[in-house]
């Protein structure tokens, strides 16, 4: 009889414990969902529901290979943008509960919507699936992608006829490019290599393996000290100019209320990095020291005029001609010169 009573009490205790655990996880999930859109700023405290805090012996947050018990949103642990984390809760009865969550961290200052006017336009070869776009004076350097069609070309702004063409092997899918002195550095999409060419002759000087942290090559620019690359994530990767296989630092990019993943083509100008977002007709103005998006250009109208109803014909070219920005896109017929207002 005593055994039956003890078994019954154990079952009741187990049921109560299970119910309590479910309540903890449900309340944490609801809290995380409610905060995901609103997000956090650095310095904010994660004010977890009392169903969790009153029944937890400890709460640990893991993010990649890092762990913390500090519930303050700190840049030492979190990055701008989305952070996929796991809450690990050790309950007072010794059980361990896990809950996946996304912690979005936004900048404190809203990005400025930058107005502009179109002051000129130039022809662009609509056959070119543009991936990298550079302008020096009136000379355009362009990296075009697609397997069996990748090339590096050079032409005069105002003429779409190339002066030099460097065709690349069929298996190469060319991506972003940057000029450093008399050299052109060029990324590839999934080939995991980069090329270095002589800027004047397009002679191939050398190759380098992409850093392991960069899954794919997307955009590339030069900030006067380091190459800066994107891989379709929210990150900017600063590469050692003397060894582009080495990542010097990584900066995550974020806005005041938006998550900016899939950063693509890049251009450095006057202390800021400009980046387009794949399949989004905007160009972001980014503080490279913090990753804060401080400004945004909306090129929706130009994109609609040039995509010909093809969702892949996206905005994907940023360069500067003096203080004016040049923009174009994949298979667009025009390059546009815009002045900031």
mmCIF file of C-alpha atoms in Angstrom:
data_model
loop_
_atom_site.group_PDB
_atom_site.id
_atom_site.type_symbol
_atom_site.label_atom_id
_atom_site.label_comp_id
_atom_site.label_asym_id
_atom_site.label_seq_id
_atom_site.Cartn_x
_atom_site.Cartn_y
_atom_site.Cartn_z
ATOM 1 C CA UNK A 1 0.000 0.000 0.000
ATOM 2 C CA UNK A 2 2.844 2.365 0.932
ATOM 3 C CA UNK A 3 4.545 1.559 -2.357
ATOM 4 C CA UNK A 4 1.403 2.510 -4.277
ATOM 5 C CA UNK A 5 1.138 5.778 -2.350
ATOM 6 C CA UNK A 6 4.801 6.602 -3.013
ATOM 7 C CA UNK A 7 4.433 5.743 -6.693
ATOM 8 C CA UNK A 8 1.358 7.931 -6.880
ATOM 9 C CA UNK A 9 3.136 10.834 -5.202
ATOM 10 C CA UNK A 10 6.081 10.421 -7.555
ATOM 11 C CA UNK A 11 3.770 10.468 -10.560
ATOM 12 C CA UNK A 12 2.044 13.592 -9.259
ATOM 13 C CA UNK A 13 5.416 15.258 -8.646
ATOM 14 C CA UNK A 14 6.632 14.301 -12.114
ATOM 15 C CA UNK A 15 3.426 15.579 -13.717
ATOM 16 C CA UNK A 16 3.666 18.825 -11.776
ATOM 17 C CA UNK A 17 7.305 19.195 -12.772
ATOM 18 C CA UNK A 18 6.507 18.572 -16.436
ATOM 19 C CA UNK A 19 3.667 21.078 -16.346
ATOM 20 C CA UNK A 20 5.917 23.624 -14.656
ATOM 21 C CA UNK A 21 8.646 23.077 -17.261
ATOM 22 C CA UNK A 22 6.151 23.529 -20.079
ATOM 23 C CA UNK A 23 4.925 26.765 -18.513
ATOM 24 C CA UNK A 24 8.502 28.030 -18.243
ATOM 25 C CA UNK A 25 9.312 27.224 -21.851
ATOM 26 C CA UNK A 26 5.985 28.600 -23.118
ATOM 27 C CA UNK A 27 6.431 31.850 -21.224
ATOM 28 C CA UNK A 28 10.015 32.181 -22.489
ATOM 29 C CA UNK A 29 8.915 31.473 -26.072
ATOM 30 C CA UNK A 30 6.141 34.066 -25.829
ATOM 31 C CA UNK A 31 8.570 36.598 -24.385
ATOM 32 C CA UNK A 32 11.117 35.959 -27.137
ATOM 33 C CA UNK A 33 8.478 36.222 -29.858
ATOM 34 C CA UNK A 34 7.175 39.509 -28.440
ATOM 35 C CA UNK A 35 10.691 40.971 -28.332
ATOM 36 C CA UNK A 36 11.914 39.710 -31.700
ATOM 37 C CA UNK A 37 10.292 42.461 -33.767
ATOM 38 C CA UNK A 38 10.897 45.237 -31.248
ATOM 39 C CA UNK A 39 14.442 44.076 -30.617
ATOM 40 C CA UNK A 40 17.066 45.344 -28.237
ATOM 41 C CA UNK A 41 19.847 47.904 -28.106
ATOM 42 C CA UNK A 42 23.263 47.432 -26.588
ATOM 43 C CA UNK A 43 23.010 47.948 -22.825
ATOM 44 C CA UNK A 44 19.434 46.657 -22.578
ATOM 45 C CA UNK A 45 18.591 44.008 -19.994
ATOM 46 C CA UNK A 46 16.723 40.840 -20.920
ATOM 47 C CA UNK A 47 13.763 41.099 -18.539
ATOM 48 C CA UNK A 48 12.722 37.451 -18.600
ATOM 49 C CA UNK A 49 9.270 36.432 -17.312
ATOM 50 C CA UNK A 50 8.926 35.511 -13.645
ATOM 51 C CA UNK A 51 7.795 31.974 -14.600
ATOM 52 C CA UNK A 52 11.395 31.523 -15.695
ATOM 53 C CA UNK A 53 13.374 33.549 -13.168
ATOM 54 C CA UNK A 54 11.486 32.275 -10.091
ATOM 55 C CA UNK A 55 12.010 28.635 -11.041
ATOM 56 C CA UNK A 56 15.531 28.796 -12.457
ATOM 57 C CA UNK A 57 18.692 28.061 -10.547
ATOM 58 C CA UNK A 58 20.739 29.433 -13.444
ATOM 59 C CA UNK A 59 20.177 30.803 -16.958
ATOM 60 C CA UNK A 60 22.856 30.565 -19.632
ATOM 61 C CA UNK A 61 22.722 31.977 -23.163
ATOM 62 C CA UNK A 62 24.853 30.270 -25.800
ATOM 63 C CA UNK A 63 25.648 31.817 -29.163
ATOM 64 C CA UNK A 64 27.949 29.880 -31.471
ATOM 65 C CA UNK A 65 30.952 28.914 -29.378
ATOM 66 C CA UNK A 66 30.279 31.598 -26.740
ATOM 67 C CA UNK A 67 28.301 31.423 -23.505
ATOM 68 C CA UNK A 68 27.181 34.016 -20.978
ATOM 69 C CA UNK A 69 25.066 34.195 -17.830
ATOM 70 C CA UNK A 70 24.872 37.990 -18.100
ATOM 71 C CA UNK A 71 21.387 38.989 -19.290
ATOM 72 C CA UNK A 72 22.633 42.372 -20.501
ATOM 73 C CA UNK A 73 22.814 42.837 -24.286
ATOM 74 C CA UNK A 74 26.533 43.487 -24.615
ATOM 75 C CA UNK A 75 28.592 44.003 -27.800
ATOM 76 C CA UNK A 76 31.144 41.664 -26.257
ATOM 77 C CA UNK A 77 28.702 38.825 -26.795
ATOM 78 C CA UNK A 78 26.018 39.915 -29.272
ATOM 79 C CA UNK A 79 26.315 41.576 -32.684
ATOM 80 C CA UNK A 80 24.070 43.996 -34.510
ATOM 81 C CA UNK A 81 21.269 42.305 -36.422
ATOM 82 C CA UNK A 82 19.949 38.843 -35.727
ATOM 83 C CA UNK A 83 21.600 36.603 -33.129
ATOM 84 C CA UNK A 84 20.432 32.979 -33.052
ATOM 85 C CA UNK A 85 20.893 31.836 -29.464
ATOM 86 C CA UNK A 86 19.921 29.030 -27.108
ATOM 87 C CA UNK A 87 18.642 29.679 -23.595
ATOM 88 C CA UNK A 88 19.737 26.904 -21.255
ATOM 89 C CA UNK A 89 17.790 26.915 -17.990
ATOM 90 C CA UNK A 90 18.779 24.788 -15.036
ATOM 91 C CA UNK A 91 15.677 24.486 -12.883
ATOM 92 C CA UNK A 92 15.658 24.381 -9.106
ATOM 93 C CA UNK A 93 14.823 20.681 -9.235
ATOM 94 C CA UNK A 94 17.951 19.997 -11.291
ATOM 95 C CA UNK A 95 16.466 19.636 -14.784
ATOM 96 C CA UNK A 96 17.951 21.376 -17.825
ATOM 97 C CA UNK A 97 15.669 23.033 -20.384
ATOM 98 C CA UNK A 98 16.697 24.436 -23.753
ATOM 99 C CA UNK A 99 14.886 27.095 -25.779
ATOM 100 C CA UNK A 100 15.980 28.423 -29.194
ATOM 101 C CA UNK A 101 15.510 32.145 -29.802
ATOM 102 C CA UNK A 102 16.526 35.019 -32.062
ATOM 103 C CA UNK A 103 17.737 38.171 -30.339
ATOM 104 C CA UNK A 104 17.651 41.119 -32.723
ATOM 105 C CA UNK A 105 19.942 44.013 -31.842
ATOM 106 C CA UNK A 106 19.213 47.353 -33.491
ATOM 107 C CA UNK A 107 21.059 50.664 -33.610
ATOM 108 C CA UNK A 108 19.856 53.488 -31.362
ATOM 109 C CA UNK A 109 19.770 56.116 -34.124
ATOM 110 C CA UNK A 110 17.390 55.717 -37.100
ATOM 111 C CA UNK A 111 19.015 55.603 -40.517
ATOM 112 C CA UNK A 112 18.459 58.688 -42.653
ATOM 113 C CA UNK A 113 16.504 58.315 -45.891
ATOM 114 C CA UNK A 114 18.850 60.047 -48.344
ATOM 115 C CA UNK A 115 17.214 61.867 -51.232
ATOM 116 C CA UNK A 116 18.875 62.180 -54.623
ATOM 117 C CA UNK A 117 18.308 63.288 -58.190
ATOM 118 C CA UNK A 118 19.426 61.663 -61.438
ATOM 119 C CA UNK A 119 21.819 63.993 -63.244
ATOM 120 C CA UNK A 120 22.953 61.727 -66.098
ATOM 121 C CA UNK A 121 22.714 58.234 -67.510
ATOM 122 C CA UNK A 122 25.100 56.133 -69.586
ATOM 123 C CA UNK A 123 24.745 52.952 -71.665
ATOM 124 C CA UNK A 124 25.387 49.575 -70.082
ATOM 125 C CA UNK A 125 25.552 46.258 -71.922
ATOM 126 C CA UNK A 126 22.366 44.390 -70.873
ATOM 127 C CA UNK A 127 24.079 41.050 -71.513
ATOM 128 C CA UNK A 128 26.340 41.625 -68.510
ATOM 129 C CA UNK A 129 25.325 39.958 -65.248
ATOM 130 C CA UNK A 130 27.181 42.532 -63.200
ATOM 131 C CA UNK A 131 28.766 41.512 -59.895
ATOM 132 C CA UNK A 132 31.541 44.047 -59.351
ATOM 133 C CA UNK A 133 31.570 47.686 -60.500
ATOM 134 C CA UNK A 134 34.433 50.198 -60.245
ATOM 135 C CA UNK A 135 35.062 53.615 -61.751
ATOM 136 C CA UNK A 136 38.332 55.543 -61.926
ATOM 137 C CA UNK A 137 37.924 58.850 -63.712
ATOM 138 C CA UNK A 138 35.947 57.851 -66.818
ATOM 139 C CA UNK A 139 37.202 54.259 -66.864
ATOM 140 C CA UNK A 140 34.852 51.490 -65.756
ATOM 141 C CA UNK A 141 36.061 48.120 -64.481
ATOM 142 C CA UNK A 142 33.331 45.495 -64.315
ATOM 143 C CA UNK A 143 33.225 41.910 -63.076
ATOM 144 C CA UNK A 144 30.442 39.874 -64.668
ATOM 145 C CA UNK A 145 29.209 36.566 -63.302
ATOM 146 C CA UNK A 146 27.518 33.314 -64.347
ATOM 147 C CA UNK A 147 29.250 30.058 -65.207
ATOM 148 C CA UNK A 148 30.460 29.895 -68.815
ATOM 149 C CA UNK A 149 30.081 33.668 -69.062
ATOM 150 C CA UNK A 150 32.262 35.207 -66.328
ATOM 151 C CA UNK A 151 34.602 37.981 -67.370
ATOM 152 C CA UNK A 152 36.490 41.047 -66.253
ATOM 153 C CA UNK A 153 36.069 43.990 -68.609
ATOM 154 C CA UNK A 154 37.265 47.561 -68.937
ATOM 155 C CA UNK A 155 35.501 50.304 -70.864
ATOM 156 C CA UNK A 156 35.012 54.062 -70.994
ATOM 157 C CA UNK A 157 31.964 55.459 -69.207
ATOM 158 C CA UNK A 158 29.530 56.422 -71.959
ATOM 159 C CA UNK A 159 30.524 53.501 -74.165
ATOM 160 C CA UNK A 160 29.534 49.927 -73.454
ATOM 161 C CA UNK A 161 32.181 48.517 -75.810
ATOM 162 C CA UNK A 162 35.029 46.943 -73.792
ATOM 163 C CA UNK A 163 38.599 48.038 -74.359
ATOM 164 C CA UNK A 164 39.906 44.919 -72.581
ATOM 165 C CA UNK A 165 38.137 41.639 -71.873
ATOM 166 C CA UNK A 166 39.428 38.884 -69.614
ATOM 167 C CA UNK A 167 37.325 35.760 -70.141
ATOM 168 C CA UNK A 168 37.439 33.313 -67.281
ATOM 169 C CA UNK A 169 37.276 29.502 -67.189
ATOM 170 C CA UNK A 170 33.825 27.939 -67.602
ATOM 171 C CA UNK A 171 33.660 26.740 -63.987
ATOM 172 C CA UNK A 172 34.390 30.212 -62.565
ATOM 173 C CA UNK A 173 31.528 32.413 -61.362
ATOM 174 C CA UNK A 174 33.012 35.884 -60.918
ATOM 175 C CA UNK A 175 31.878 38.213 -58.128
ATOM 176 C CA UNK A 176 32.947 41.515 -56.549
ATOM 177 C CA UNK A 177 36.178 43.314 -57.357
ATOM 178 C CA UNK A 178 38.326 46.110 -55.937
ATOM 179 C CA UNK A 179 41.269 48.172 -57.126
ATOM 180 C CA UNK A 180 44.377 48.544 -54.967
ATOM 181 C CA UNK A 181 47.099 50.547 -56.696
ATOM 182 C CA UNK A 182 47.791 48.844 -60.005
ATOM 183 C CA UNK A 183 46.064 45.609 -59.042
ATOM 184 C CA UNK A 184 42.497 44.342 -59.299
ATOM 185 C CA UNK A 185 41.331 41.854 -56.672
ATOM 186 C CA UNK A 186 38.358 39.714 -57.655
ATOM 187 C CA UNK A 187 36.235 37.241 -55.687
ATOM 188 C CA UNK A 188 34.444 34.156 -56.967
ATOM 189 C CA UNK A 189 31.022 32.939 -55.895
ATOM 190 C CA UNK A 190 31.481 29.294 -54.840
ATOM 191 C CA UNK A 191 34.929 28.484 -56.198
ATOM 192 C CA UNK A 192 36.567 29.509 -52.877
ATOM 193 C CA UNK A 193 39.356 31.412 -54.633
ATOM 194 C CA UNK A 194 40.157 34.996 -55.478
ATOM 195 C CA UNK A 195 42.196 36.411 -58.346
ATOM 196 C CA UNK A 196 44.706 39.252 -58.510
ATOM 197 C CA UNK A 197 45.185 40.939 -61.898
ATOM 198 C CA UNK A 198 47.326 43.681 -63.323
ATOM 199 C CA UNK A 199 44.938 46.622 -63.624
ATOM 200 C CA UNK A 200 46.317 47.821 -66.943
ATOM 201 C CA UNK A 201 46.713 44.549 -68.840
ATOM 202 C CA UNK A 202 44.384 42.145 -66.925
ATOM 203 C CA UNK A 203 47.285 39.708 -66.715
ATOM 204 C CA UNK A 204 46.607 37.245 -63.914
ATOM 205 C CA UNK A 205 49.247 37.770 -61.246
ATOM 206 C CA UNK A 206 48.169 35.257 -58.606
ATOM 207 C CA UNK A 207 45.321 33.473 -56.850
ATOM 208 C CA UNK A 208 44.437 33.222 -53.170
ATOM 209 C CA UNK A 209 42.071 30.961 -51.201
ATOM 210 C CA UNK A 210 39.103 32.691 -49.607
ATOM 211 C CA UNK A 211 39.109 32.612 -45.793
ATOM 212 C CA UNK A 212 37.201 29.639 -44.398
ATOM 213 C CA UNK A 213 34.803 31.928 -42.530
ATOM 214 C CA UNK A 214 33.603 33.310 -45.873
ATOM 215 C CA UNK A 215 31.272 30.691 -47.292
ATOM 216 C CA UNK A 216 30.764 32.451 -50.620
ATOM 217 C CA UNK A 217 32.340 35.429 -52.336
ATOM 218 C CA UNK A 218 29.910 38.299 -52.972
ATOM 219 C CA UNK A 219 31.049 41.929 -52.777
ATOM 220 C CA UNK A 220 34.480 43.525 -52.439
ATOM 221 C CA UNK A 221 35.912 47.005 -51.852
ATOM 222 C CA UNK A 222 39.054 48.650 -50.475
ATOM 223 C CA UNK A 223 39.000 51.138 -47.603
ATOM 224 C CA UNK A 224 42.570 52.348 -48.025
ATOM 225 C CA UNK A 225 43.918 49.798 -45.538
ATOM 226 C CA UNK A 226 42.051 46.509 -45.922
ATOM 227 C CA UNK A 227 39.953 44.739 -48.499
ATOM 228 C CA UNK A 228 36.350 44.487 -47.292
ATOM 229 C CA UNK A 229 34.256 41.519 -48.431
ATOM 230 C CA UNK A 230 30.689 40.253 -48.105
ATOM 231 C CA UNK A 231 29.376 36.700 -48.319
ATOM 232 C CA UNK A 232 25.605 37.213 -48.404
ATOM 233 C CA UNK A 233 25.264 37.562 -44.636
ATOM 234 C CA UNK A 234 25.043 40.678 -42.427
ATOM 235 C CA UNK A 235 28.829 40.739 -42.011
ATOM 236 C CA UNK A 236 31.630 42.833 -43.437
ATOM 237 C CA UNK A 237 34.939 40.939 -43.476
ATOM 238 C CA UNK A 238 38.104 43.043 -43.413
ATOM 239 C CA UNK A 239 40.914 41.175 -45.181
ATOM 240 C CA UNK A 240 44.660 41.711 -44.928
ATOM 241 C CA UNK A 241 45.734 43.354 -48.171
ATOM 242 C CA UNK A 242 49.041 41.454 -48.073
ATOM 243 C CA UNK A 243 47.295 38.147 -47.357
ATOM 244 C CA UNK A 244 43.625 38.256 -48.458
ATOM 245 C CA UNK A 245 43.109 34.792 -46.994
ATOM 246 C CA UNK A 246 43.434 36.353 -43.520
ATOM 247 C CA UNK A 247 40.450 38.047 -41.829
ATOM 248 C CA UNK A 248 41.622 41.028 -39.759
ATOM 249 C CA UNK A 249 38.203 41.717 -38.217
ATOM 250 C CA UNK A 250 34.509 41.135 -38.785
ATOM 251 C CA UNK A 251 31.803 43.795 -38.355
ATOM 252 C CA UNK A 252 28.084 42.987 -38.297
ATOM 253 C CA UNK A 253 25.756 45.510 -39.958
ATOM 254 C CA UNK A 254 22.430 46.603 -38.451
ATOM 255 C CA UNK A 255 19.737 49.237 -38.732
ATOM 256 C CA UNK A 256 17.410 50.933 -36.272
ATOM 257 C CA UNK A 257 14.462 48.635 -36.934
ATOM 258 C CA UNK A 258 15.517 46.399 -39.836
ATOM 259 C CA UNK A 259 17.713 43.336 -40.207
ATOM 260 C CA UNK A 260 20.047 43.704 -43.183
ATOM 261 C CA UNK A 261 21.232 40.305 -44.331
ATOM 262 C CA UNK A 262 22.466 39.447 -47.838
ATOM 263 C CA UNK A 263 24.820 42.405 -48.126
ATOM 264 C CA UNK A 264 26.201 42.296 -51.643
ATOM 265 C CA UNK A 265 28.106 44.758 -53.850
ATOM 266 C CA UNK A 266 30.265 47.250 -51.957
ATOM 267 C CA UNK A 267 31.912 50.622 -52.466
ATOM 268 C CA UNK A 268 34.053 52.614 -50.036
ATOM 269 C CA UNK A 269 33.803 56.396 -50.301
ATOM 270 C CA UNK A 270 34.762 59.245 -48.000
ATOM 271 C CA UNK A 271 34.853 57.217 -44.795
ATOM 272 C CA UNK A 272 31.712 55.135 -45.364
ATOM 273 C CA UNK A 273 30.928 51.795 -46.963
ATOM 274 C CA UNK A 274 28.000 51.670 -49.362
ATOM 275 C CA UNK A 275 26.310 48.309 -49.864
ATOM 276 C CA UNK A 276 23.325 47.041 -51.760
ATOM 277 C CA UNK A 277 21.085 44.317 -50.339
ATOM 278 C CA UNK A 278 20.411 41.423 -52.713
ATOM 279 C CA UNK A 279 16.824 41.428 -54.013
ATOM 280 C CA UNK A 280 16.174 44.714 -52.221
ATOM 281 C CA UNK A 281 16.323 47.951 -54.250
ATOM 282 C CA UNK A 282 18.250 49.934 -51.639
ATOM 283 C CA UNK A 283 21.811 51.075 -51.050
ATOM 284 C CA UNK A 284 22.948 51.353 -47.439
ATOM 285 C CA UNK A 285 25.426 53.880 -46.082
ATOM 286 C CA UNK A 286 27.383 52.111 -43.324
ATOM 287 C CA UNK A 287 29.729 53.336 -40.625
ATOM 288 C CA UNK A 288 32.564 50.783 -40.995
ATOM 289 C CA UNK A 289 33.749 51.314 -37.404
ATOM 290 C CA UNK A 290 30.461 50.230 -35.826
ATOM 291 C CA UNK A 291 28.368 48.543 -38.523
ATOM 292 C CA UNK A 292 25.586 51.092 -37.981
ATOM 293 C CA UNK A 293 23.492 51.842 -41.063
ATOM 294 C CA UNK A 294 23.388 55.639 -40.973
ATOM 295 C CA UNK A 295 21.634 56.242 -44.290
ATOM 296 C CA UNK A 296 19.634 54.532 -47.016
ATOM 297 C CA UNK A 297 18.887 55.230 -50.687
ATOM 298 C CA UNK A 298 15.675 53.876 -52.193
ATOM 299 C CA UNK A 299 16.109 52.878 -55.853
ATOM 300 C CA UNK A 300 12.769 51.102 -56.252
ATOM 301 C CA UNK A 301 11.747 53.201 -59.265
ATOM 302 C CA UNK A 302 15.015 52.631 -61.149
ATOM 303 C CA UNK A 303 14.874 48.904 -60.433
ATOM 304 C CA UNK A 304 11.314 48.584 -61.773
ATOM 305 C CA UNK A 305 12.323 50.469 -64.902
ATOM 306 C CA UNK A 306 15.245 48.124 -65.586
ATOM 307 C CA UNK A 307 14.430 44.632 -64.307
ATOM 308 C CA UNK A 308 12.141 43.792 -67.270
ATOM 309 C CA UNK A 309 10.007 41.717 -64.931
ATOM 310 C CA UNK A 310 12.915 39.407 -64.105
ATOM 311 C CA UNK A 311 13.469 39.078 -60.359
ATOM 312 C CA UNK A 312 17.161 38.323 -60.892
ATOM 313 C CA UNK A 313 17.844 41.613 -62.676
ATOM 314 C CA UNK A 314 18.497 43.335 -59.373
ATOM 315 C CA UNK A 315 20.278 46.518 -58.400
ATOM 316 C CA UNK A 316 23.921 45.458 -58.105
ATOM 317 C CA UNK A 317 26.436 48.130 -58.967
ATOM 318 C CA UNK A 318 27.767 51.016 -56.863
ATOM 319 C CA UNK A 319 30.630 53.355 -57.756
ATOM 320 C CA UNK A 320 31.513 57.024 -57.333
ATOM 321 C CA UNK A 321 32.273 59.680 -59.917
ATOM 322 C CA UNK A 322 33.553 62.542 -57.832
ATOM 323 C CA UNK A 323 30.886 63.120 -55.183
ATOM 324 C CA UNK A 324 28.107 61.607 -57.309
ATOM 325 C CA UNK A 325 27.086 57.970 -57.067
ATOM 326 C CA UNK A 326 26.840 55.695 -60.092
ATOM 327 C CA UNK A 327 24.351 52.820 -59.843
ATOM 328 C CA UNK A 328 23.400 49.995 -62.187
ATOM 329 C CA UNK A 329 22.241 46.398 -61.997
ATOM 330 C CA UNK A 330 22.362 42.901 -63.407
ATOM 331 C CA UNK A 331 21.499 43.013 -67.129
ATOM 332 C CA UNK A 332 20.471 46.680 -66.917
ATOM 333 C CA UNK A 333 20.705 48.801 -70.054
ATOM 334 C CA UNK A 334 21.821 51.923 -68.205
ATOM 335 C CA UNK A 335 24.168 53.286 -65.578
ATOM 336 C CA UNK A 336 22.715 56.186 -63.597
ATOM 337 C CA UNK A 337 24.617 59.088 -62.057
ATOM 338 C CA UNK A 338 22.851 60.475 -59.000
ATOM 339 C CA UNK A 339 23.596 63.543 -56.905
ATOM 340 C CA UNK A 340 22.729 63.625 -53.217
ATOM 341 C CA UNK A 341 20.192 66.250 -52.126
#
